[in-house]
Every structure is written in C-alpha cells, then in structure tokens.
Amino acid sequence: MTTSTSTLSDLTELTSHYLQTEVEVRVADVTRNLNPRAEGTYTVKVRNADAPRGIRLHDVTVHIKASSDVVQLSANAPTMLETRAGGSRSEPLLPDDALVQELYVFFPDVSTGVEPNDVLEPGEELAFDMPYRANRRGTAQITAHVHASFLTTDLFPRTNGPSNGKDVTVG
C-alpha cells in the first residue's frame, strides 16, 4: 500500500492545479476581418477531463476577457446563460446591450434541471457562442478560463472497506 502526505491547506492549490491542467478551455470560431463598428461572434468550449482522471465540477463559471479596446465583448448571452461583471452569482446581471472588456458567464443552477447547467461531469463539454463588437482597427485577443469548485463528496466519496467474517456452525 502506498501513501502520500497531504494537508488540508493543499486542497486550494490542488483545485487550482486541476482547473489549469485537466480542464480545457478554448476560444474558437472567431469572426475575423471585421470593419470598425461591425459585430462578430466567437465560440467558447469548456471540456472536463475524462474519467478516471476527471472530477465533477460544480458552480462552473466562464471568465472571458478582451485584451484591448480594439474589441468589446457583448453581454448578450444565449438564452438561459447569464452575464455579470464579476464572478459572484449575487452580482447584478449585465444589460444585454452592455459592451465590456471582461465578463463572467453563468450557467443555470443544476437544481433547475435545465441543460447546460453549472455542473460539468468528467468528459463533458460545454460550448456556447458569444457576440463581440469591433471598435477600431488593430489586434486584440479574446481569452477565457473557467472558475469552478468541487464538493467533498466528489473528492472523498462514501465507500466501504473490506468485509471480514467468521464462520458460524449451527447444529
């Protein structure tokens, strides 16, 4: 039997490490070569690692940024998705017509039964399209990363140990 030593304080670092190394976030299908004041779209794809390495993610939120004011991100998210200026679900929603340099995209709470939701299973991928606006000539980069948490029951599931017994003779 092999063992390793970890402390509770390691869990924060391990969570961050998992999100950075096991969850793939891609910005793809960006509308290119727009003129100033034209609108385009981009796709964000988030994919959790496959089982057995993958761990169920909860409260999944995608943080999107534009690197310069060459472009601005539109808060007009697809139906059922919500955009906010900050990473807390308690912050006010951005108006659909808001143009910003960064935003957070929230998915419906898993308890609503709506798909997609804010839980990402091992091997699962979320993909959604978002609009943006070209402001002026130049180059900008749109980046995205995920914020999420784990439940202790996912990390440390209730299991059973080995069975042991003793024969009983009757008679």
Coordinates of C-alpha atoms in Angstrom, one line a residue, residues 3-67:
T3 CA 0.5 6.6 0.8
S4 CA 1.2 10.2 0.3
T5 CA 1.0 13.0 2.7
S6 CA -1.3 16.0 2.0
T7 CA -2.7 18.6 4.3
L8 CA -6.0 20.4 4.1
S9 CA -4.1 23.6 3.0
D10 CA -3.0 21.7 -0.1
L11 CA -6.6 21.4 -1.4
T12 CA -6.8 25.0 -2.6
E13 CA -3.6 24.6 -4.7
L14 CA -4.7 21.2 -5.9
T15 CA -8.1 22.6 -7.0
S16 CA -6.4 25.4 -9.0
H17 CA -3.9 22.9 -10.5
Y18 CA -6.8 20.7 -11.6
L19 CA -8.6 23.6 -13.3
Q20 CA -5.4 24.7 -15.1
T21 CA -4.2 21.2 -16.2
E22 CA -7.3 19.0 -16.6
V23 CA -10.0 21.4 -17.9
E24 CA -9.6 22.5 -21.4
V25 CA -11.0 26.0 -22.3
R26 CA -10.8 27.1 -25.9
V27 CA -11.9 30.2 -27.8
A28 CA -12.7 29.2 -31.3
D29 CA -14.6 30.2 -34.5
V30 CA -13.9 33.9 -34.1
T31 CA -15.3 36.1 -36.8
R32 CA -12.3 37.8 -38.3
N33 CA -11.5 40.8 -40.5
L34 CA -14.3 43.0 -39.3
N35 CA -14.6 46.7 -40.0
P36 CA -14.9 49.1 -37.1
R37 CA -18.4 49.0 -35.5
A38 CA -19.2 45.6 -37.0
E39 CA -20.3 42.7 -34.9
G40 CA -18.9 39.2 -34.8
T41 CA -19.1 36.1 -32.7
Y42 CA -16.8 33.6 -31.1
T43 CA -17.3 30.2 -29.5
V44 CA -16.2 29.1 -26.0
K45 CA -15.7 25.4 -25.4
V46 CA -15.0 24.0 -21.9
R47 CA -14.2 20.3 -21.6
N48 CA -13.6 18.4 -18.3
A49 CA -11.0 15.6 -18.2
D50 CA -12.3 12.1 -18.9
A51 CA -12.8 9.6 -16.1
P52 CA -11.0 8.2 -14.2
R53 CA -8.9 11.4 -14.0
G54 CA -11.9 13.7 -14.3
I55 CA -13.7 15.0 -11.2
R56 CA -17.2 16.5 -11.3
L57 CA -17.0 20.3 -11.3
H58 CA -19.7 22.5 -9.6
D59 CA -20.6 26.1 -9.9
V60 CA -18.9 26.4 -13.3
T61 CA -18.5 29.9 -14.5
V62 CA -16.5 31.1 -17.5
H63 CA -14.5 34.3 -17.3
I64 CA -13.9 36.0 -20.7
K65 CA -11.6 38.9 -21.4
A66 CA -10.7 41.1 -24.4
S67 CA -7.0 42.1 -24.3

